[in-house]
Amino acid sequence: ILNVEQSPQSLHVQEGDSTNFTCSFPSSNFYALHWYRWETAKSPEALFVMTLNGDEKKKGRISATLNTKEGYSYLYIKGSQPEDSATYLCAPSMNRDDKIIFGKGTRLHILP
Amino acid sequence: NAGVMQNPRHLVRRRGQEARLRCSPVKGHSHVYWYRQLPEEGLKFMVYLQKENIIDESGMPKERFSAEFPKEGPSILRIQQVVRGDSAAYFCASSPKRSYSGNTIYFGEGSWLTVV
């Protein structure tokens, strides 16, 4: 069973502050890492997919990095806004396996 | 530009009844995934299907649950003789090709099953 850990589980951030959180996964047989943003009562929305060690992706104020050798990825949000409040899920796929296994997510609350 | 469509969005069943959840993938996508979200849990993988084939059903409970993706029509997740523990949100996702290549999978908005 693939063990995907996301931390912290929950995070409160003041509007305007920057923040980051972590996803860790087994480094052996890694294939790809997906980040999703999930608002309550909506469908998970794809943010990034990364495959290479050292990959960095950016989408507006959100960016992500990937370290496949040590098995972690960081998601950064710069200048948090209320609309950033959501659960952020990371999902690695391993071994050319087709399953994407999700972590439990980091629940981000932006405080006005 | 329709995304993944799931129906019904909400379904109430009595214990022992059958539940059928339907998923129409993004047009042109031939791969479908089903995930389940139990209360206070994350998204748990259930099954991965290609048209007319089950590729990986390692996350499906061994009994009462089945899934299909016929050549024509939507994918169906079927739960027979539902029990209270089946109450959950069921999410479908689709992709144009196998996800291990790094391609994104696109989610529907989920079907909420309540067993009373």
JSON list of C-alpha atoms in Angstrom, two decimals:
[
{"chain": "A", "resi": 1, "resn": "ILE", "atom": "CA", "xyz": [0.00, 0.00, 0.00]},
{"chain": "A", "resi": 2, "resn": "LEU", "atom": "CA", "xyz": [1.44, 3.35, -1.02]},
{"chain": "A", "resi": 3, "resn": "ASN", "atom": "CA", "xyz": [1.97, 5.68, 1.93]},
{"chain": "A", "resi": 4, "resn": "VAL", "atom": "CA", "xyz": [1.36, 9.33, 1.06]},
{"chain": "A", "resi": 5, "resn": "GLU", "atom": "CA", "xyz": [1.74, 11.82, 3.87]},
{"chain": "A", "resi": 6, "resn": "GLN", "atom": "CA", "xyz": [0.65, 15.44, 3.71]},
{"chain": "A", "resi": 7, "resn": "SER", "atom": "CA", "xyz": [1.43, 17.98, 6.36]},
{"chain": "A", "resi": 8, "resn": "PRO", "atom": "CA", "xyz": [0.11, 19.90, 8.03]},
{"chain": "A", "resi": 9, "resn": "GLN", "atom": "CA", "xyz": [-3.39, 18.42, 8.04]},
{"chain": "A", "resi": 10, "resn": "SER", "atom": "CA", "xyz": [-4.91, 21.86, 8.52]},
{"chain": "A", "resi": 11, "resn": "LEU", "atom": "CA", "xyz": [-3.51, 25.35, 8.26]},
{"chain": "A", "resi": 12, "resn": "HIS", "atom": "CA", "xyz": [-4.84, 28.85, 9.03]},
{"chain": "A", "resi": 13, "resn": "VAL", "atom": "CA", "xyz": [-3.11, 31.69, 7.23]},
{"chain": "A", "resi": 14, "resn": "GLN", "atom": "CA", "xyz": [-3.73, 35.42, 7.35]},
{"chain": "A", "resi": 15, "resn": "GLU", "atom": "CA", "xyz": [-4.80, 36.97, 4.07]},
{"chain": "A", "resi": 16, "resn": "GLY", "atom": "CA", "xyz": [-1.76, 38.35, 2.29]},
{"chain": "A", "resi": 17, "resn": "ASP", "atom": "CA", "xyz": [0.71, 35.99, 3.94]},
{"chain": "A", "resi": 18, "resn": "SER", "atom": "CA", "xyz": [2.58, 33.32, 2.02]},
{"chain": "A", "resi": 19, "resn": "THR", "atom": "CA", "xyz": [2.49, 29.68, 3.01]},
{"chain": "A", "resi": 20, "resn": "ASN", "atom": "CA", "xyz": [3.68, 26.25, 2.01]},
{"chain": "A", "resi": 21, "resn": "PHE", "atom": "CA", "xyz": [2.94, 22.64, 2.79]},
{"chain": "A", "resi": 22, "resn": "THR", "atom": "CA", "xyz": [4.46, 19.25, 2.15]},
{"chain": "A", "resi": 23, "resn": "CYS", "atom": "CA", "xyz": [3.71, 15.98, 0.48]},
{"chain": "A", "resi": 24, "resn": "SER", "atom": "CA", "xyz": [5.97, 12.98, 1.13]},
{"chain": "A", "resi": 25, "resn": "PHE", "atom": "CA", "xyz": [5.89, 9.68, -0.72]},
{"chain": "A", "resi": 26, "resn": "PRO", "atom": "CA", "xyz": [8.13, 6.65, -1.26]},
{"chain": "A", "resi": 27, "resn": "SER", "atom": "CA", "xyz": [11.09, 7.65, -3.41]},
{"chain": "A", "resi": 28, "resn": "SER", "atom": "CA", "xyz": [11.55, 4.25, -5.02]},
{"chain": "A", "resi": 29, "resn": "ASN", "atom": "CA", "xyz": [9.76, 3.54, -8.30]},
{"chain": "A", "resi": 30, "resn": "PHE", "atom": "CA", "xyz": [8.37, 7.05, -8.49]},
{"chain": "A", "resi": 31, "resn": "TYR", "atom": "CA", "xyz": [6.69, 8.00, -11.77]},
{"chain": "A", "resi": 32, "resn": "ALA", "atom": "CA", "xyz": [4.68, 11.22, -11.44]},
{"chain": "A", "resi": 33, "resn": "LEU", "atom": "CA", "xyz": [3.30, 13.57, -8.80]},
{"chain": "A", "resi": 34, "resn": "HIS", "atom": "CA", "xyz": [-0.02, 15.40, -9.13]},
{"chain": "A", "resi": 35, "resn": "TRP", "atom": "CA", "xyz": [-1.33, 18.31, -7.07]},
{"chain": "A", "resi": 36, "resn": "TYR", "atom": "CA", "xyz": [-5.05, 19.03, -6.92]},
{"chain": "A", "resi": 37, "resn": "ARG", "atom": "CA", "xyz": [-7.08, 21.80, -5.34]},
{"chain": "A", "resi": 38, "resn": "TRP", "atom": "CA", "xyz": [-10.44, 20.76, -3.90]},
{"chain": "A", "resi": 39, "resn": "GLU", "atom": "CA", "xyz": [-13.13, 23.14, -2.78]},
{"chain": "A", "resi": 40, "resn": "THR", "atom": "CA", "xyz": [-16.06, 21.86, -0.76]},
{"chain": "A", "resi": 41, "resn": "ALA", "atom": "CA", "xyz": [-18.93, 20.57, -2.91]},
{"chain": "A", "resi": 42, "resn": "LYS", "atom": "CA", "xyz": [-16.88, 20.91, -6.09]},
{"chain": "A", "resi": 43, "resn": "SER", "atom": "CA", "xyz": [-14.72, 18.54, -8.09]},
{"chain": "A", "resi": 44, "resn": "PRO", "atom": "CA", "xyz": [-10.97, 18.34, -7.46]},
{"chain": "A", "resi": 45, "resn": "GLU", "atom": "CA", "xyz": [-9.19, 20.66, -9.85]},
{"chain": "A", "resi": 46, "resn": "ALA", "atom": "CA", "xyz": [-5.81, 19.74, -11.31]},
{"chain": "A", "resi": 47, "resn": "LEU", "atom": "CA", "xyz": [-3.00, 22.17, -10.50]},
{"chain": "A", "resi": 48, "resn": "PHE", "atom": "CA", "xyz": [0.23, 20.49, -11.55]},
{"chain": "A", "resi": 49, "resn": "VAL", "atom": "CA", "xyz": [1.73, 17.23, -12.67]},
{"chain": "A", "resi": 50, "resn": "MET", "atom": "CA", "xyz": [5.47, 16.77, -12.26]},
{"chain": "A", "resi": 51, "resn": "THR", "atom": "CA", "xyz": [7.67, 13.89, -13.27]},
{"chain": "A", "resi": 52, "resn": "LEU", "atom": "CA", "xyz": [11.35, 14.89, -13.06]},
{"chain": "A", "resi": 53, "resn": "ASN", "atom": "CA", "xyz": [13.53, 15.44, -10.02]},
{"chain": "A", "resi": 54, "resn": "GLY", "atom": "CA", "xyz": [13.97, 19.16, -9.55]},
{"chain": "A", "resi": 55, "resn": "ASP", "atom": "CA", "xyz": [10.83, 20.04, -11.48]},
{"chain": "A", "resi": 56, "resn": "GLU", "atom": "CA", "xyz": [9.26, 23.35, -10.57]},
{"chain": "A", "resi": 57, "resn": "LYS", "atom": "CA", "xyz": [5.84, 24.38, -11.80]},
{"chain": "A", "resi": 58, "resn": "LYS", "atom": "CA", "xyz": [4.02, 27.68, -11.38]},
{"chain": "A", "resi": 59, "resn": "LYS", "atom": "CA", "xyz": [0.43, 28.80, -11.89]},
{"chain": "A", "resi": 60, "resn": "GLY", "atom": "CA", "xyz": [-0.20, 32.37, -10.85]},
{"chain": "A", "resi": 61, "resn": "ARG", "atom": "CA", "xyz": [0.59, 32.70, -7.14]},
{"chain": "A", "resi": 62, "resn": "ILE", "atom": "CA", "xyz": [0.86, 28.94, -6.65]},
{"chain": "A", "resi": 63, "resn": "SER", "atom": "CA", "xyz": [4.01, 26.97, -7.32]},
{"chain": "A", "resi": 64, "resn": "ALA", "atom": "CA", "xyz": [5.32, 23.50, -6.60]},
{"chain": "A", "resi": 65, "resn": "THR", "atom": "CA", "xyz": [8.67, 21.75, -6.42]},
{"chain": "A", "resi": 66, "resn": "LEU", "atom": "CA", "xyz": [9.58, 18.09, -6.62]},
{"chain": "A", "resi": 67, "resn": "ASN", "atom": "CA", "xyz": [12.38, 16.05, -5.07]},
{"chain": "A", "resi": 68, "resn": "THR", "atom": "CA", "xyz": [12.09, 12.46, -6.24]},
{"chain": "A", "resi": 69, "resn": "LYS", "atom": "CA", "xyz": [15.34, 11.31, -4.61]},
{"chain": "A", "resi": 70, "resn": "GLU", "atom": "CA", "xyz": [14.11, 12.04, -1.11]},
{"chain": "A", "resi": 71, "resn": "GLY", "atom": "CA", "xyz": [10.41, 11.66, -1.89]},
{"chain": "A", "resi": 72, "resn": "TYR", "atom": "CA", "xyz": [8.79, 15.00, -1.24]},
{"chain": "A", "resi": 73, "resn": "SER", "atom": "CA", "xyz": [7.06, 17.88, -2.94]},
{"chain": "A", "resi": 74, "resn": "TYR", "atom": "CA", "xyz": [6.29, 21.36, -1.65]},
{"chain": "A", "resi": 75, "resn": "LEU", "atom": "CA", "xyz": [3.35, 23.52, -2.65]},
{"chain": "A", "resi": 76, "resn": "TYR", "atom": "CA", "xyz": [3.77, 27.27, -2.15]},
{"chain": "A", "resi": 77, "resn": "ILE", "atom": "CA", "xyz": [1.11, 29.96, -2.16]},
{"chain": "A", "resi": 78, "resn": "LYS", "atom": "CA", "xyz": [2.30, 33.54, -2.32]},
{"chain": "A", "resi": 79, "resn": "GLY", "atom": "CA", "xyz": [0.15, 36.36, -0.93]},
{"chain": "A", "resi": 80, "resn": "SER", "atom": "CA", "xyz": [-2.80, 34.18, 0.14]},
{"chain": "A", "resi": 81, "resn": "GLN", "atom": "CA", "xyz": [-6.28, 35.29, -0.86]},
{"chain": "A", "resi": 82, "resn": "PRO", "atom": "CA", "xyz": [-9.69, 34.14, 0.46]},
{"chain": "A", "resi": 83, "resn": "GLU", "atom": "CA", "xyz": [-10.29, 32.18, -2.73]},
{"chain": "A", "resi": 84, "resn": "ASP", "atom": "CA", "xyz": [-7.27, 30.02, -1.90]},
{"chain": "A", "resi": 85, "resn": "SER", "atom": "CA", "xyz": [-9.23, 28.40, 0.92]},
{"chain": "A", "resi": 86, "resn": "ALA", "atom": "CA", "xyz": [-9.53, 24.76, -0.11]},
{"chain": "A", "resi": 87, "resn": "THR", "atom": "CA", "xyz": [-8.06, 21.33, 0.48]},
{"chain": "A", "resi": 88, "resn": "TYR", "atom": "CA", "xyz": [-4.85, 20.68, -1.43]},
{"chain": "A", "resi": 89, "resn": "LEU", "atom": "CA", "xyz": [-4.29, 17.06, -2.40]},
{"chain": "A", "resi": 90, "resn": "CYS", "atom": "CA", "xyz": [-1.12, 15.48, -3.60]},
{"chain": "A", "resi": 91, "resn": "ALA", "atom": "CA", "xyz": [-1.20, 12.24, -5.53]},
{"chain": "A", "resi": 92, "resn": "PRO", "atom": "CA", "xyz": [1.84, 10.25, -6.66]},
{"chain": "A", "resi": 93, "resn": "SER", "atom": "CA", "xyz": [1.78, 7.44, -9.15]},
{"chain": "A", "resi": 94, "resn": "MET", "atom": "CA", "xyz": [4.47, 4.76, -8.93]},
{"chain": "A", "resi": 95, "resn": "ASN", "atom": "CA", "xyz": [5.90, 1.95, -10.93]},
{"chain": "A", "resi": 96, "resn": "ARG", "atom": "CA", "xyz": [4.25, 2.97, -14.20]},
{"chain": "A", "resi": 97, "resn": "ASP", "atom": "CA", "xyz": [1.12, 1.94, -12.30]},
{"chain": "A", "resi": 98, "resn": "ASP", "atom": "CA", "xyz": [-1.96, 3.67, -13.52]},
{"chain": "A", "resi": 99, "resn": "LYS", "atom": "CA", "xyz": [-3.45, 4.33, -10.10]},
{"chain": "A", "resi": 100, "resn": "ILE", "atom": "CA", "xyz": [-3.11, 7.79, -8.65]},
{"chain": "A", "resi": 101, "resn": "ILE", "atom": "CA", "xyz": [-3.12, 7.48, -4.87]},
{"chain": "A", "resi": 102, "resn": "PHE", "atom": "CA", "xyz": [-4.21, 10.55, -2.96]},
{"chain": "A", "resi": 103, "resn": "GLY", "atom": "CA", "xyz": [-2.98, 11.84, 0.36]},
{"chain": "A", "resi": 104, "resn": "LYS", "atom": "CA", "xyz": [-5.54, 13.06, 2.87]},
{"chain": "A", "resi": 105, "resn": "GLY", "atom": "CA", "xyz": [-4.83, 16.63, 1.94]},
{"chain": "A", "resi": 106, "resn": "THR", "atom": "CA", "xyz": [-3.92, 19.88, 3.65]},
{"chain": "A", "resi": 107, "resn": "ARG", "atom": "CA", "xyz": [-6.96, 21.95, 4.51]},
{"chain": "A", "resi": 108, "resn": "LEU", "atom": "CA", "xyz": [-6.08, 25.63, 4.06]},
{"chain": "A", "resi": 109, "resn": "HIS", "atom": "CA", "xyz": [-8.16, 28.37, 5.67]},
{"chain": "A", "resi": 110, "resn": "ILE", "atom": "CA", "xyz": [-7.42, 31.97, 4.73]},
{"chain": "A", "resi": 111, "resn": "LEU", "atom": "CA", "xyz": [-8.35, 34.42, 7.48]},
{"chain": "A", "resi": 112, "resn": "PRO", "atom": "CA", "xyz": [-9.55, 37.88, 6.37]},
{"chain": "B", "resi": 1, "resn": "ASN", "atom": "CA", "xyz": [-17.05, 21.84, -23.37]},
{"chain": "B", "resi": 2, "resn": "ALA", "atom": "CA", "xyz": [-18.57, 19.33, -20.97]},
{"chain": "B", "resi": 3, "resn": "GLY", "atom": "CA", "xyz": [-16.36, 17.93, -18.26]},
{"chain": "B", "resi": 4, "resn": "VAL", "atom": "CA", "xyz": [-16.92, 14.69, -16.41]},
{"chain": "B", "resi": 5, "resn": "MET", "atom": "CA", "xyz": [-20.62, 14.32, -15.69]},
{"chain": "B", "resi": 6, "resn": "GLN", "atom": "CA", "xyz": [-21.85, 12.25, -12.81]},
{"chain": "B", "resi": 7, "resn": "ASN", "atom": "CA", "xyz": [-25.42, 11.38, -11.95]},
{"chain": "B", "resi": 8, "resn": "PRO", "atom": "CA", "xyz": [-27.27, 11.29, -9.80]},
{"chain": "B", "resi": 9, "resn": "ARG", "atom": "CA", "xyz": [-25.59, 13.91, -7.65]},
{"chain": "B", "resi": 10, "resn": "HIS", "atom": "CA", "xyz": [-27.45, 12.69, -4.60]},
{"chain": "B", "resi": 11, "resn": "LEU", "atom": "CA", "xyz": [-28.95, 9.26, -4.05]},
{"chain": "B", "resi": 12, "resn": "VAL", "atom": "CA", "xyz": [-30.77, 7.88, -1.04]},
{"chain": "B", "resi": 13, "resn": "ARG", "atom": "CA", "xyz": [-31.17, 4.13, -0.71]},
{"chain": "B", "resi": 14, "resn": "ARG", "atom": "CA", "xyz": [-32.58, 1.89, 1.98]},
{"chain": "B", "resi": 15, "resn": "ARG", "atom": "CA", "xyz": [-30.40, -0.90, 3.32]},
{"chain": "B", "resi": 16, "resn": "GLY", "atom": "CA", "xyz": [-30.52, -3.87, 0.98]},
{"chain": "B", "resi": 17, "resn": "GLN", "atom": "CA", "xyz": [-31.35, -1.88, -2.15]},
{"chain": "B", "resi": 18, "resn": "GLU", "atom": "CA", "xyz": [-29.09, -1.41, -5.13]},
{"chain": "B", "resi": 19, "resn": "ALA", "atom": "CA", "xyz": [-27.31, 1.82, -6.02]},
{"chain": "B", "resi": 20, "resn": "ARG", "atom": "CA", "xyz": [-26.18, 2.67, -9.55]},
{"chain": "B", "resi": 21, "resn": "LEU", "atom": "CA", "xyz": [-23.92, 5.62, -10.14]},
{"chain": "B", "resi": 22, "resn": "ARG", "atom": "CA", "xyz": [-23.21, 6.83, -13.65]},
{"chain": "B", "resi": 23, "resn": "CYS", "atom": "CA", "xyz": [-20.24, 8.66, -15.05]},
{"chain": "B", "resi": 24, "resn": "SER", "atom": "CA", "xyz": [-19.85, 10.17, -18.51]},
{"chain": "B", "resi": 25, "resn": "PRO", "atom": "CA", "xyz": [-16.18, 11.00, -19.13]},
{"chain": "B", "resi": 26, "resn": "VAL", "atom": "CA", "xyz": [-14.86, 14.02, -20.95]},
{"chain": "B", "resi": 27, "resn": "LYS", "atom": "CA", "xyz": [-15.57, 13.60, -24.66]},
{"chain": "B", "resi": 28, "resn": "GLY", "atom": "CA", "xyz": [-12.75, 11.65, -26.23]},
{"chain": "B", "resi": 29, "resn": "HIS", "atom": "CA", "xyz": [-11.47, 10.21, -22.95]},
{"chain": "B", "resi": 30, "resn": "SER", "atom": "CA", "xyz": [-11.30, 6.44, -22.92]},
{"chain": "B", "resi": 31, "resn": "HIS", "atom": "CA", "xyz": [-10.09, 5.90, -19.34]},
{"chain": "B", "resi": 32, "resn": "VAL", "atom": "CA", "xyz": [-12.27, 6.18, -16.25]},
{"chain": "B", "resi": 33, "resn": "TYR", "atom": "CA", "xyz": [-11.39, 6.00, -12.55]},
{"chain": "B", "resi": 34, "resn": "TRP", "atom": "CA", "xyz": [-13.68, 5.71, -9.54]},
{"chain": "B", "resi": 35, "resn": "TYR", "atom": "CA", "xyz": [-12.73, 7.02, -6.09]},
{"chain": "B", "resi": 36, "resn": "ARG", "atom": "CA", "xyz": [-14.63, 6.99, -2.83]},
{"chain": "B", "resi": 37, "resn": "GLN", "atom": "CA", "xyz": [-14.53, 9.56, -0.07]},
{"chain": "B", "resi": 38, "resn": "LEU", "atom": "CA", "xyz": [-15.69, 8.29, 3.28]},
{"chain": "B", "resi": 39, "resn": "PRO", "atom": "CA", "xyz": [-16.48, 10.79, 6.06]},
{"chain": "B", "resi": 40, "resn": "GLU", "atom": "CA", "xyz": [-13.27, 12.32, 7.45]},
{"chain": "B", "resi": 41, "resn": "GLU", "atom": "CA", "xyz": [-11.21, 10.39, 4.90]},
{"chain": "B", "resi": 42, "resn": "GLY", "atom": "CA", "xyz": [-9.44, 11.33, 1.70]},
{"chain": "B", "resi": 43, "resn": "LEU", "atom": "CA", "xyz": [-10.08, 10.02, -1.79]},
{"chain": "B", "resi": 44, "resn": "LYS", "atom": "CA", "xyz": [-9.63, 6.25, -1.91]},
{"chain": "B", "resi": 45, "resn": "PHE", "atom": "CA", "xyz": [-8.97, 4.57, -5.25]},
{"chain": "B", "resi": 46, "resn": "MET", "atom": "CA", "xyz": [-11.53, 1.95, -6.20]},
{"chain": "B", "resi": 47, "resn": "VAL", "atom": "CA", "xyz": [-11.22, 0.94, -9.84]},
{"chain": "B", "resi": 48, "resn": "TYR", "atom": "CA", "xyz": [-9.68, 1.95, -13.15]},
{"chain": "B", "resi": 49, "resn": "LEU", "atom": "CA", "xyz": [-11.38, 1.06, -16.41]},
{"chain": "B", "resi": 50, "resn": "GLN", "atom": "CA", "xyz": [-10.77, 1.41, -20.09]},
{"chain": "B", "resi": 51, "resn": "LYS", "atom": "CA", "xyz": [-13.55, 0.92, -22.63]},
{"chain": "B", "resi": 52, "resn": "GLU", "atom": "CA", "xyz": [-14.88, -2.64, -22.08]},
{"chain": "B", "resi": 53, "resn": "ASN", "atom": "CA", "xyz": [-11.96, -3.54, -19.79]},
{"chain": "B", "resi": 54, "resn": "ILE", "atom": "CA", "xyz": [-11.22, -3.40, -16.08]},
{"chain": "B", "resi": 55, "resn": "ILE", "atom": "CA", "xyz": [-7.56, -2.44, -15.79]},
{"chain": "B", "resi": 56, "resn": "ASP", "atom": "CA", "xyz": [-7.18, -2.32, -11.99]},
{"chain": "B", "resi": 57, "resn": "GLU", "atom": "CA", "xyz": [-9.86, -3.07, -9.42]},
{"chain": "B", "resi": 58, "resn": "SER", "atom": "CA", "xyz": [-7.55, -3.49, -6.45]},
{"chain": "B", "resi": 59, "resn": "GLY", "atom": "CA", "xyz": [-9.46, -0.86, -4.44]},
{"chain": "B", "resi": 60, "resn": "MET", "atom": "CA", "xyz": [-12.90, -2.38, -4.93]},
{"chain": "B", "resi": 61, "resn": "PRO", "atom": "CA", "xyz": [-14.51, -4.27, -2.06]},
{"chain": "B", "resi": 62, "resn": "LYS", "atom": "CA", "xyz": [-14.64, -7.92, -3.00]},
{"chain": "B", "resi": 63, "resn": "GLU", "atom": "CA", "xyz": [-18.38, -8.27, -2.60]},
{"chain": "B", "resi": 64, "resn": "ARG", "atom": "CA", "xyz": [-21.40, -6.25, -3.71]},
{"chain": "B", "resi": 65, "resn": "PHE", "atom": "CA", "xyz": [-19.40, -3.70, -5.75]},
{"chain": "B", "resi": 66, "resn": "SER", "atom": "CA", "xyz": [-18.91, -3.85, -9.50]},
{"chain": "B", "resi": 67, "resn": "ALA", "atom": "CA", "xyz": [-17.99, -1.43, -12.24]},
{"chain": "B", "resi": 68, "resn": "GLU", "atom": "CA", "xyz": [-18.22, -1.38, -15.99]},
{"chain": "B", "resi": 69, "resn": "PHE", "atom": "CA", "xyz": [-17.39, 0.94, -18.85]},
{"chain": "B", "resi": 70, "resn": "PRO", "atom": "CA", "xyz": [-19.16, -0.33, -21.95]},
{"chain": "B", "resi": 71, "resn": "LYS", "atom": "CA", "xyz": [-18.26, 0.50, -25.51]},
{"chain": "B", "resi": 72, "resn": "GLU", "atom": "CA", "xyz": [-21.24, 2.82, -25.67]},
{"chain": "B", "resi": 73, "resn": "GLY", "atom": "CA", "xyz": [-22.65, 4.80, -22.79]},
{"chain": "B", "resi": 74, "resn": "PRO", "atom": "CA", "xyz": [-21.43, 5.89, -19.39]},
{"chain": "B", "resi": 75, "resn": "SER", "atom": "CA", "xyz": [-19.39, 4.03, -16.84]},
{"chain": "B", "resi": 76, "resn": "ILE", "atom": "CA", "xyz": [-21.52, 2.49, -14.10]},
{"chain": "B", "resi": 77, "resn": "LEU", "atom": "CA", "xyz": [-20.54, 1.82, -10.49]},
{"chain": "B", "resi": 78, "resn": "ARG", "atom": "CA", "xyz": [-23.00, -0.62, -9.03]},
{"chain": "B", "resi": 79, "resn": "ILE", "atom": "CA", "xyz": [-23.43, -1.38, -5.34]},
{"chain": "B", "resi": 80, "resn": "GLN", "atom": "CA", "xyz": [-25.73, -4.26, -4.49]},
{"chain": "B", "resi": 81, "resn": "GLN", "atom": "CA", "xyz": [-27.46, -4.72, -1.14]},
{"chain": "B", "resi": 82, "resn": "VAL", "atom": "CA", "xyz": [-26.22, -1.43, 0.22]},
{"chain": "B", "resi": 83, "resn": "VAL", "atom": "CA", "xyz": [-25.32, -1.07, 3.88]},
{"chain": "B", "resi": 84, "resn": "ARG", "atom": "CA", "xyz": [-24.92, 2.07, 5.98]},
{"chain": "B", "resi": 85, "resn": "GLY", "atom": "CA", "xyz": [-21.15, 1.89, 5.63]},
{"chain": "B", "resi": 86, "resn": "ASP", "atom": "CA", "xyz": [-21.51, 2.46, 1.88]},
{"chain": "B", "resi": 87, "resn": "SER", "atom": "CA", "xyz": [-22.67, 6.03, 2.54]},
{"chain": "B", "resi": 88, "resn": "ALA", "atom": "CA", "xyz": [-20.01, 8.17, 0.94]},
{"chain": "B", "resi": 89, "resn": "ALA", "atom": "CA", "xyz": [-19.22, 10.50, -1.93]},
{"chain": "B", "resi": 90, "resn": "TYR", "atom": "CA", "xyz": [-18.20, 8.63, -5.08]},
{"chain": "B", "resi": 91, "resn": "PHE", "atom": "CA", "xyz": [-16.04, 10.52, -7.54]},
{"chain": "B", "resi": 92, "resn": "CYS", "atom": "CA", "xyz": [-15.38, 9.62, -11.12]},
{"chain": "B", "resi": 93, "resn": "ALA", "atom": "CA", "xyz": [-12.43, 10.90, -13.13]},
{"chain": "B", "resi": 94, "resn": "SER", "atom": "CA", "xyz": [-11.34, 10.45, -16.72]},
{"chain": "B", "resi": 95, "resn": "SER", "atom": "CA", "xyz": [-8.21, 10.82, -18.79]},
{"chain": "B", "resi": 96, "resn": "PRO", "atom": "CA", "xyz": [-7.38, 10.53, -22.47]},
{"chain": "B", "resi": 97, "resn": "LYS", "atom": "CA", "xyz": [-4.67, 7.94, -21.85]},
{"chain": "B", "resi": 98, "resn": "ARG", "atom": "CA", "xyz": [-2.97, 6.04, -19.10]},
{"chain": "B", "resi": 99, "resn": "SER", "atom": "CA", "xyz": [-2.16, 8.30, -16.18]},
{"chain": "B", "resi": 100, "resn": "TYR", "atom": "CA", "xyz": [1.28, 6.90, -15.49]},
{"chain": "B", "resi": 101, "resn": "SER", "atom": "CA", "xyz": [2.53, 8.98, -18.39]},
{"chain": "B", "resi": 102, "resn": "GLY", "atom": "CA", "xyz": [1.96, 12.00, -16.20]},
{"chain": "B", "resi": 103, "resn": "ASN", "atom": "CA", "xyz": [-1.30, 13.08, -17.77]},
{"chain": "B", "resi": 104, "resn": "THR", "atom": "CA", "xyz": [-3.87, 14.80, -15.62]},
{"chain": "B", "resi": 105, "resn": "ILE", "atom": "CA", "xyz": [-7.11, 13.09, -14.69]},
{"chain": "B", "resi": 106, "resn": "TYR", "atom": "CA", "xyz": [-10.25, 15.22, -14.61]},
{"chain": "B", "resi": 107, "resn": "PHE", "atom": "CA", "xyz": [-12.85, 14.79, -11.91]},
{"chain": "B", "resi": 108, "resn": "GLY", "atom": "CA", "xyz": [-16.61, 14.99, -11.86]},
{"chain": "B", "resi": 109, "resn": "GLU", "atom": "CA", "xyz": [-18.44, 16.68, -9.01]},
{"chain": "B", "resi": 110, "resn": "GLY", "atom": "CA", "xyz": [-19.27, 13.44, -7.27]},
{"chain": "B", "resi": 111, "resn": "SER", "atom": "CA", "xyz": [-22.32, 11.40, -6.36]},
{"chain": "B", "resi": 112, "resn": "TRP", "atom": "CA", "xyz": [-23.37, 11.42, -2.71]},
{"chain": "B", "resi": 113, "resn": "LEU", "atom": "CA", "xyz": [-24.88, 8.13, -1.60]},
{"chain": "B", "resi": 114, "resn": "THR", "atom": "CA", "xyz": [-26.81, 8.02, 1.64]},
{"chain": "B", "resi": 115, "resn": "VAL", "atom": "CA", "xyz": [-28.01, 4.68, 2.95]},
{"chain": "B", "resi": 116, "resn": "VAL", "atom": "CA", "xyz": [-30.83, 4.86, 5.46]}
]
